[in-house]
Short mmCIF file of C-alpha atoms in Angstrom, two decimals:
data_model
loop_
_atom_site.label_atom_id
_atom_site.label_comp_id
_atom_site.label_asym_id
_atom_site.label_seq_id
_atom_site.Cartn_x
_atom_site.Cartn_y
_atom_site.Cartn_z
CA MET A 1 122.92 71.56 102.23
CA VAL A 2 121.46 75.05 102.81
CA THR A 3 123.96 77.92 102.83
CA THR A 4 122.67 81.39 104.18
CA THR A 5 124.23 84.63 102.68
CA ASN A 6 124.42 88.21 103.85
CA PRO A 7 122.87 90.28 101.21
CA ALA A 8 124.67 93.48 102.21
CA ASN A 9 128.13 92.02 101.09
CA ASN A 10 127.39 88.45 99.53
CA GLN A 11 129.36 86.88 102.19
CA GLU A 12 128.26 83.41 103.28
CA LEU A 13 127.02 82.99 106.76
CA GLU A 14 126.29 79.48 107.71
CA THR A 15 125.62 76.09 105.96
CA TYR A 16 123.10 73.72 107.45
CA LYS A 17 122.33 70.14 106.71
CA ASP A 18 118.70 69.83 105.11
CA MET A 19 116.20 67.01 105.58
CA ASN A 20 114.68 64.64 103.41
CA VAL A 21 110.94 63.92 103.04
CA ASN A 22 111.23 60.90 105.51
CA ASP A 23 112.99 63.13 108.02
CA ALA A 24 110.43 65.67 108.00
CA CYS A 25 107.53 63.21 108.17
CA ASP A 26 109.15 61.81 111.31
CA ILE A 27 109.09 65.14 112.83
CA ILE A 28 105.61 65.69 111.79
CA ASN A 29 104.49 62.49 113.51
CA LEU A 30 106.38 63.69 116.77
CA SER A 31 104.60 66.98 116.54
CA HIS A 32 101.30 65.04 116.27
CA ARG A 33 102.01 63.11 119.50
CA ALA A 34 102.96 66.43 121.25
CA PHE A 35 99.55 67.75 120.16
CA GLU A 36 97.62 64.78 121.61
CA ASP A 37 98.87 65.80 125.00
CA TRP A 38 98.87 69.66 124.58
CA ARG A 39 95.26 69.76 123.28
CA TRP A 40 94.04 68.78 126.77
CA LYS A 41 96.08 71.65 128.68
CA SER A 42 94.19 74.49 130.06
CA PHE A 43 94.22 78.00 128.54
CA ASP A 44 95.91 79.10 131.64
CA HIS A 45 98.77 76.60 131.10
CA ARG A 46 99.30 77.46 127.44
CA ALA A 47 99.17 81.29 128.40
CA GLU A 48 101.93 80.67 130.85
CA LYS A 49 104.15 79.40 128.25
CA MET A 50 103.10 82.12 125.68
CA ARG A 51 103.92 84.65 128.16
CA ALA A 52 107.41 83.09 128.88
CA LEU A 53 107.92 83.22 125.20
CA ALA A 54 107.19 86.91 125.00
CA THR A 55 109.58 87.45 127.75
CA LEU A 56 112.46 85.63 126.07
CA LEU A 57 111.74 87.72 122.92
CA LYS A 58 112.19 90.73 124.81
CA ASP A 59 115.30 89.41 126.59
CA ARG A 60 116.99 88.31 123.65
CA VAL A 61 116.19 90.94 121.17
CA ASN A 62 120.06 91.98 120.89
CA ASP A 63 120.80 88.42 119.81
CA LEU A 64 117.87 87.77 117.53
CA ALA A 65 117.64 91.05 115.67
CA PRO A 66 121.09 90.83 114.30
CA MET A 67 120.66 87.49 113.03
CA MET A 68 117.66 88.79 111.01
CA THR A 69 119.80 91.64 109.63
CA GLN A 70 122.53 89.52 108.49
CA GLU A 71 120.33 86.82 106.84
CA MET A 72 117.99 89.18 104.81
CA GLY A 73 119.26 92.88 105.14
CA LYS A 74 116.72 94.42 107.34
CA PRO A 75 117.79 97.62 109.15
CA ILE A 76 118.77 96.65 112.74
CA THR A 77 116.33 99.17 114.20
CA GLN A 78 113.35 97.72 112.32
CA ALA A 79 114.63 94.15 113.36
CA LYS A 80 114.67 95.05 116.88
CA ALA A 81 111.09 96.48 116.31
CA GLU A 82 109.89 93.22 114.75
CA ILE A 83 111.11 91.19 117.83
CA GLU A 84 109.14 93.48 120.17
CA LYS A 85 106.00 93.09 117.97
CA CYS A 86 106.39 89.34 118.16
CA ALA A 87 106.18 89.69 121.93
CA TRP A 88 103.14 91.76 121.67
CA VAL A 89 101.13 89.22 119.60
CA CYS A 90 102.17 86.45 122.17
CA GLU A 91 100.92 88.49 125.12
CA TYR A 92 97.80 89.21 123.09
CA TYR A 93 96.78 85.67 122.54
CA ALA A 94 97.90 84.65 125.98
CA ASP A 95 95.39 87.28 127.26
CA ASN A 96 92.44 86.58 124.85
CA ALA A 97 92.42 83.14 123.58
CA ALA A 98 90.24 81.70 126.25
CA GLU A 99 87.54 84.40 125.62
CA PHE A 100 87.88 83.80 121.78
CA LEU A 101 87.50 80.20 122.04
CA LYS A 102 84.87 79.86 124.77
CA ASP A 103 81.62 77.93 124.17
CA GLU A 104 78.89 79.84 122.76
CA GLU A 105 75.22 78.89 123.83
CA VAL A 106 72.65 79.16 120.95
CA LYS A 107 69.04 79.13 121.60
CA THR A 108 67.22 76.66 119.44
CA ASP A 109 64.35 74.05 119.50
CA PHE A 110 66.77 71.64 121.06
CA ASP A 111 67.01 71.12 124.88
CA ARG A 112 70.40 72.87 124.61
CA SER A 113 72.68 73.74 121.62
CA PHE A 114 76.02 75.33 121.65
CA ILE A 115 79.06 75.95 119.54
CA THR A 116 82.43 74.73 120.89
CA TYR A 117 85.89 75.42 119.28
CA GLN A 118 88.27 72.47 119.44
CA PRO A 119 92.02 71.97 118.13
CA ILE A 120 92.55 70.24 114.85
CA GLY A 121 96.15 68.75 115.14
CA VAL A 122 99.31 69.68 113.26
CA VAL A 123 99.37 72.99 111.20
CA LEU A 124 101.88 73.48 108.55
CA ALA A 125 103.33 77.01 108.04
CA ILE A 126 105.27 78.02 104.91
CA MET A 127 106.78 81.46 105.44
CA PRO A 128 108.84 83.88 103.60
CA TRP A 129 112.22 85.72 104.33
CA ASN A 130 110.94 89.32 104.50
CA PHE A 131 109.65 89.34 108.12
CA PRO A 132 111.55 86.25 109.44
CA PHE A 133 110.23 86.25 113.00
CA TRP A 134 106.88 88.11 112.68
CA GLN A 135 105.41 86.08 109.91
CA VAL A 136 106.06 82.96 111.98
CA ILE A 137 105.10 84.17 115.51
CA ARG A 138 101.79 85.73 114.40
CA PHE A 139 100.79 82.31 113.01
CA ALA A 140 102.10 80.31 115.96
CA ALA A 141 100.83 82.37 118.78
CA PRO A 142 97.07 81.67 117.96
CA THR A 143 97.80 78.22 116.61
CA LEU A 144 99.33 76.96 119.90
CA MET A 145 96.87 78.84 122.09
CA ALA A 146 94.07 76.93 120.35
CA GLY A 147 95.76 73.71 121.30
CA ASN A 148 97.27 72.88 117.99
CA ALA A 149 101.03 71.84 117.13
CA ALA A 150 102.93 73.63 114.33
CA VAL A 151 105.65 72.74 112.01
CA LEU A 152 107.39 75.59 109.92
CA LYS A 153 108.82 75.42 106.48
CA HIS A 154 110.84 78.79 106.46
CA ALA A 155 112.47 80.31 103.40
CA SER A 156 115.96 78.77 103.13
CA SER A 157 117.74 82.20 103.37
CA VAL A 158 116.50 82.64 106.82
CA THR A 159 117.35 79.12 108.10
CA GLY A 160 119.13 80.58 111.04
CA CYS A 161 116.13 82.56 112.12
CA SER A 162 114.09 79.54 111.57
CA LEU A 163 116.14 77.19 113.96
CA ALA A 164 116.45 79.98 116.38
CA ILE A 165 112.54 80.19 116.61
CA GLU A 166 112.35 76.59 117.22
CA GLN A 167 114.83 77.08 120.24
CA LEU A 168 112.73 79.93 121.64
CA PHE A 169 109.78 77.70 122.01
CA LYS A 170 111.88 74.95 123.60
CA ASP A 171 113.36 77.46 126.11
CA ALA A 172 109.93 78.93 126.90
CA GLY A 173 108.79 75.53 128.11
CA PHE A 174 106.71 74.36 125.44
CA PRO A 175 106.48 70.61 124.97
CA GLU A 176 109.18 69.00 122.88
CA ASN A 177 108.00 68.71 119.26
CA LEU A 178 105.02 70.97 119.62
CA PHE A 179 106.80 73.60 117.52
CA ARG A 180 109.38 72.45 114.88
CA SER A 181 111.34 73.81 111.98
CA LEU A 182 111.68 71.73 108.81
CA VAL A 183 115.04 72.58 106.89
CA ILE A 184 113.82 71.10 103.73
CA ASN A 185 113.62 71.97 100.08
CA SER A 186 110.54 73.90 98.87
CA ASN A 187 109.92 71.34 96.12
CA ASP A 188 109.43 68.76 98.80
CA MET A 189 106.19 70.33 100.00
CA LYS A 190 104.23 68.29 97.60
CA ASP A 191 105.09 65.29 99.57
CA ILE A 192 104.89 66.91 102.87
CA ILE A 193 101.39 68.57 102.53
CA PRO A 194 99.55 65.16 102.01
CA ASP A 195 100.95 63.80 105.38
CA ARG A 196 98.01 62.30 107.39
CA HIS A 197 98.89 64.31 110.42
CA ILE A 198 98.92 67.82 108.63
CA ARG A 199 95.51 69.02 109.03
CA ALA A 200 95.83 72.57 107.48
CA VAL A 201 98.34 74.86 105.71
CA THR A 202 98.97 78.55 106.03
CA LEU A 203 101.34 80.10 103.62
CA THR A 204 102.61 83.70 103.32
CA GLY A 205 104.18 84.42 99.91
CA SER A 206 103.85 85.01 96.43
CA THR A 207 100.58 84.45 94.39
CA GLY A 208 102.38 81.54 92.48
CA ALA A 209 103.39 79.84 95.60
CA GLY A 210 100.07 80.14 96.90
CA GLN A 211 98.48 78.62 93.77
CA LYS A 212 100.81 75.68 94.14
CA VAL A 213 100.16 74.98 97.76
CA ALA A 214 96.33 75.42 97.38
CA GLU A 215 96.20 72.97 94.55
CA ILE A 216 98.06 70.40 96.55
CA ALA A 217 96.13 70.86 99.70
CA GLY A 218 92.74 71.00 98.07
CA ARG A 219 93.63 67.44 96.51
CA HIS A 220 94.09 66.19 99.94
CA LEU A 221 91.16 68.12 101.30
CA LYS A 222 93.51 70.28 103.74
CA LYS A 223 92.32 73.58 104.73
CA THR A 224 94.40 76.61 103.68
CA VAL A 225 94.83 80.20 104.61
CA LEU A 226 96.87 82.23 102.07
CA GLU A 227 98.50 85.74 102.62
CA LEU A 228 99.89 86.52 99.25
CA GLY A 229 101.25 89.65 97.37
CA GLY A 230 100.05 92.99 96.99
CA SER A 231 100.20 96.30 94.84
CA ASP A 232 98.60 98.46 97.31
CA ALA A 233 97.21 101.87 95.98
CA TYR A 234 97.16 104.81 98.01
CA LEU A 235 94.71 107.68 96.86
CA ILE A 236 96.06 111.29 97.30
CA LEU A 237 92.86 113.41 96.72
CA ASP A 238 92.99 117.26 95.77
CA ASP A 239 92.11 118.24 99.34
CA ALA A 240 94.86 115.91 101.07
CA ASP A 241 97.42 117.51 103.52
CA ILE A 242 100.26 116.93 100.93
CA GLU A 243 103.39 117.24 103.37
CA MET A 244 101.65 114.63 105.80
CA ALA A 245 100.67 112.36 102.83
CA ALA A 246 104.21 112.34 101.55
CA LYS A 247 105.50 111.36 104.89
CA GLN A 248 103.29 108.63 105.40
CA CYS A 249 103.60 107.20 101.95
CA ALA A 250 107.34 107.38 101.84
CA ALA A 251 107.31 105.50 105.26
CA SER A 252 104.94 102.86 103.98
CA ARG A 253 106.92 102.53 100.57
CA LEU A 254 110.42 102.33 102.33
CA GLN A 255 109.38 99.95 105.23
CA ASN A 256 111.64 96.88 105.17
CA THR A 257 113.46 98.38 102.17
CA GLY A 258 110.11 98.18 100.42
CA GLN A 259 109.99 94.50 100.77
CA SER A 260 106.53 94.16 102.26
CA CYS A 261 103.34 92.94 100.74
CA ILE A 262 101.43 95.70 102.59
CA ALA A 263 103.65 98.56 101.58
CA ALA A 264 102.34 101.30 99.63
CA LYS A 265 103.24 100.82 95.92
CA ARG A 266 100.88 102.64 93.64
CA PHE A 267 100.31 106.37 94.52
CA ILE A 268 97.22 107.38 92.55
CA VAL A 269 97.15 111.42 92.59
CA GLN A 270 94.70 113.98 91.49
CA ASP A 271 96.18 116.12 89.02
CA SER A 272 95.83 119.47 90.79
CA VAL A 273 98.15 118.21 93.49
CA HIS A 274 100.08 115.69 91.50
CA ASP A 275 103.41 117.83 91.08
CA ASP A 276 103.33 119.01 94.56
CA PHE A 277 102.95 115.36 95.87
CA VAL A 278 105.75 113.99 93.73
CA ALA A 279 108.07 116.94 94.81
CA ALA A 280 107.12 116.14 98.51
CA LEU A 281 107.46 112.43 98.15
CA LYS A 282 110.93 112.93 96.39
CA ALA A 283 112.22 115.11 99.35
CA GLU A 284 111.01 112.52 101.82
CA MET A 285 112.64 109.63 99.93
CA GLU A 286 115.92 111.47 99.39
CA SER A 287 116.17 112.21 103.21
CA LYS A 288 116.45 108.57 104.14
CA THR A 289 119.77 107.04 105.01
CA ILE A 290 121.01 104.16 103.02
CA GLY A 291 123.76 102.05 104.18
CA ASP A 292 125.12 99.13 106.54
CA PRO A 293 121.92 97.63 107.85
CA MET A 294 123.80 96.87 111.32
CA ASN A 295 123.88 100.74 111.84
CA ASP A 296 121.08 102.36 114.05
CA LYS A 297 120.80 105.24 111.85
CA THR A 298 120.11 103.32 108.60
CA ASP A 299 116.67 103.59 107.20
CA ILE A 300 117.12 101.51 104.03
CA GLY A 301 119.34 98.46 103.97
CA ALA A 302 120.08 95.81 101.24
CA LEU A 303 117.48 93.84 99.31
CA ALA A 304 117.20 90.15 100.35
CA SER A 305 119.15 88.95 97.36
CA VAL A 306 120.83 90.16 94.02
CA ALA A 307 118.34 88.20 92.06
CA ALA A 308 115.57 90.05 93.73
CA ARG A 309 117.32 93.43 93.03
CA ASP A 310 117.80 92.47 89.46
CA GLU A 311 114.23 91.57 89.06
CA LEU A 312 113.07 94.83 90.56
CA HIS A 313 115.42 96.80 88.35
CA ASP A 314 114.03 94.99 85.40
CA GLN A 315 110.53 96.03 86.11
CA VAL A 316 111.71 99.65 86.54
CA THR A 317 113.57 99.54 83.22
CA GLN A 318 110.55 98.01 81.38
CA SER A 319 108.25 100.45 82.84
CA ILE A 320 110.63 103.47 81.67
CA ALA A 321 110.71 101.89 78.24
CA LYS A 322 106.99 102.08 78.18
CA GLY A 323 106.89 105.67 78.90
CA ALA A 324 107.33 106.29 82.69
CA THR A 325 109.54 108.94 83.88
CA CYS A 326 112.39 108.21 86.36
CA VAL A 327 112.03 111.23 89.05
CA LEU A 328 114.49 109.58 91.46
CA GLY A 329 116.95 106.75 91.49
CA GLY A 330 116.57 103.93 89.06
CA GLU A 331 120.24 102.93 88.66
CA ILE A 332 122.05 99.92 90.34
CA PRO A 333 124.80 101.08 92.65
CA ASN A 334 128.32 100.08 91.84
CA GLN A 335 129.09 98.07 94.91
CA ASP A 336 128.88 94.48 96.24
CA GLY A 337 125.60 93.44 97.52
CA ALA A 338 122.00 93.49 96.73
CA TRP A 339 121.48 97.51 96.77
CA TYR A 340 118.97 99.43 95.17
CA PRO A 341 118.24 103.28 95.70
CA PRO A 342 114.82 104.74 96.58
CA THR A 343 113.24 105.32 93.18
CA ILE A 344 110.28 107.08 91.98
CA LEU A 345 108.49 106.75 88.52
CA SER A 346 105.99 109.13 87.31
CA ASP A 347 103.70 109.09 84.50
CA VAL A 348 102.84 105.48 85.13
CA THR A 349 100.00 104.18 83.05
CA GLU A 350 98.35 100.78 82.49
CA GLY A 351 100.38 98.37 80.66
CA MET A 352 103.55 98.86 82.62
CA PRO A 353 105.19 96.64 85.16
CA ALA A 354 105.03 99.47 87.70
CA PHE A 355 101.27 99.54 87.36
CA HIS A 356 100.22 96.04 87.40
CA ASP A 357 103.09 94.00 89.05
CA GLU A 358 104.14 93.78 92.80
CA MET A 359 107.40 95.88 92.94
CA PHE A 360 109.16 94.38 95.97
CA GLY A 361 111.63 97.13 96.56
CA PRO A 362 111.94 100.82 97.34
CA VAL A 363 110.18 101.94 94.07
CA ALA A 364 107.08 104.27 93.97
CA ALA A 365 104.92 104.26 91.10
CA VAL A 366 102.94 107.58 90.76
CA ILE A 367 99.73 107.66 88.51
CA LYS A 368 97.70 110.93 87.65
CA VAL A 369 94.13 111.00 87.77
CA LYS A 370 91.27 113.60 87.25
CA ASP A 371 88.97 112.76 90.08
CA PRO A 372 88.29 110.50 93.08
CA SER A 373 85.92 108.02 90.96
CA ASP A 374 88.76 107.55 88.60
CA ALA A 375 91.29 107.06 91.44
CA VAL A 376 89.01 104.31 92.83
CA ARG A 377 88.80 102.65 89.28
CA LEU A 378 92.59 102.47 88.88
CA ALA A 379 93.05 101.48 92.38
CA ASN A 380 90.65 98.42 91.96
CA ASP A 381 91.96 97.57 88.56
CA SER A 382 94.50 95.17 89.92
CA ASN A 383 94.55 91.50 90.45
CA PHE A 384 95.86 92.32 94.04
CA GLY A 385 93.49 93.25 96.94
CA LEU A 386 95.56 93.30 100.20
CA GLY A 387 95.58 96.96 101.48
CA GLY A 388 95.38 100.53 100.46
CA GLY A 389 95.06 104.03 101.71
CA VAL A 390 93.06 107.31 101.07
CA PHE A 391 94.46 110.76 101.94
CA SER A 392 91.91 113.72 102.29
CA THR A 393 91.17 116.39 104.87
CA ASP A 394 87.41 115.33 104.54
CA ILE A 395 87.50 112.48 106.86
CA ASP A 396 83.93 111.46 106.25
CA LYS A 397 84.62 111.32 102.51
CA ALA A 398 87.86 109.36 102.80
CA THR A 399 86.25 106.87 105.24
CA ALA A 400 83.40 106.33 102.99
CA ILE A 401 85.64 105.58 100.05
CA ALA A 402 87.71 103.21 102.27
CA ARG A 403 84.54 101.45 103.53
CA ASP A 404 82.51 101.05 100.34
CA LYS A 405 84.67 101.45 97.40
CA MET A 406 88.25 100.01 98.12
CA ASP A 407 88.42 96.32 97.07
CA THR A 408 91.19 95.22 99.54
CA GLY A 409 91.29 93.51 102.96
CA THR A 410 92.49 96.70 104.82
CA VAL A 411 92.38 100.41 103.95
CA ALA A 412 94.05 103.07 105.99
CA VAL A 413 92.76 106.66 106.13
CA ASN A 414 95.50 109.36 106.27
CA GLY A 415 97.91 106.84 107.44
CA PHE A 416 99.37 103.60 106.06
CA VAL A 417 98.55 99.91 106.55
CA LYS A 418 100.23 98.05 109.62
CA SER A 419 99.29 94.59 110.80
CA ASN A 420 97.93 94.64 114.48
CA PRO A 421 97.12 91.77 116.62
CA HIS A 422 93.61 93.40 117.44
CA LEU A 423 92.67 93.47 113.87
CA PRO A 424 92.01 90.84 111.25
CA PHE A 425 94.52 90.83 108.48
CA GLY A 426 94.46 89.31 104.87
CA GLY A 427 93.38 90.09 101.48
CA VAL A 428 91.02 89.37 98.50
CA LYS A 429 91.50 88.34 94.89
CA ASP A 430 95.12 87.30 94.10
CA SER A 431 96.18 88.54 97.49
CA GLY A 432 94.72 85.23 99.03
CA TYR A 433 92.02 84.42 101.48
CA GLY A 434 91.40 83.73 105.18
CA ARG A 435 92.48 85.97 107.98
CA GLU A 436 95.23 86.12 110.53
CA LEU A 437 95.24 88.05 113.72
CA SER A 438 92.40 88.95 116.21
CA ARG A 439 89.54 86.46 116.97
CA PHE A 440 89.36 85.64 113.16
CA GLY A 441 92.78 84.53 113.01
CA ILE A 442 92.49 81.97 115.92
CA HIS A 443 89.16 80.64 114.47
CA GLU A 444 90.91 79.68 111.26
CA PHE A 445 92.51 76.51 112.61
CA VAL A 446 89.81 75.10 114.81
CA ASN A 447 87.06 72.62 114.55
CA ILE A 448 83.95 74.78 115.00
CA LYS A 449 81.68 72.16 116.34
CA THR A 450 77.87 72.17 116.89
CA VAL A 451 76.60 70.21 119.83
CA THR A 452 72.90 69.69 120.47
CA VAL A 453 71.18 68.03 123.58
CA GLY A 454 67.85 66.50 123.54
CA GLY A 455 65.23 66.94 120.90
#
């Protein structure tokens, strides 16, 4: 059995019967049968269903958002925004999939040669709890528009969201079993991934989870796309607009209560503006409202679980023991639930958890440097490479650093990293490989087939 819990008060929400491996494989077989018909449907037909899904998401936002908030603690206003963003990605692929996947003629010595993009079958998605709807829909929209079927293994803590997403696809008029949710233990993935009808796997999660899934998939020659952790570095150069930088950095660090792989986590600041930036960042973080995630005025809710909160606090205390200075926060509140205050650690150096590890919560690590080259060096001195940022009033200089020197999948100049359906999203190094969103995302799970005619 799977029981979900409200992390804001530790109260149990619902209990669900979980599946065994045979049950899950039976569902995968049904999804494969649905794919065999769906693959021949026109783009116009698929787009009609995808637009219906977008409409349902908008119409049901006031029912879906509270479910997300109760299961993982996301502030309700952010939960509503997440549902709206899901509708956006559905509309984007409904509008653009046909163009992204149209045949491409290539001039060669053959009488005719062209590239065609064909669906591959059932794609398995293993998804995390931190963006329970967005992580799923941003995968499912291009996957289904390409003509594939999808099965979802969601985090058990958001099982209600997982089943609600399955129902949304049904209610939007997609074929029965084309999108299914598997309520199954994560340890059973070793038996699910090898199923002959699973053609590819996409995972968003920790680096460790990605390594395990990639190893299993590799043994069975299944393609994978992995979007893993991040320890995003934001460079604040000596000519930056400090007040603006502090606002943007605080917004990035505190989004989703700091539980985002693309949140700003390390702030690498030139020494001449270090103290001013820390003061401005502290003021911004202190101004945010912590409280009941169901309240529209709440900026920061509970973390996803007490275990996650305790792990974060351990990283903070270890960093302080190694010489970091706690400028703000750093203490576990005396109340029920998985609460942790906005926290700033300064004097962070190499060798501390705050420098090297992904800190999945509202903790900012500030690192002082002498010059831009040193800032870039420390930014890239990480096993992760998901996102990053550069703040400077010299736009050309900042853009050049972003383009040529930051070893990440995305870099924001005078702003913070956000995923957008129009732009590819993913990382390098231990942050994974492959891309989601844009035309690159829909090309990940198709057979890019070459056809030649004549000699």
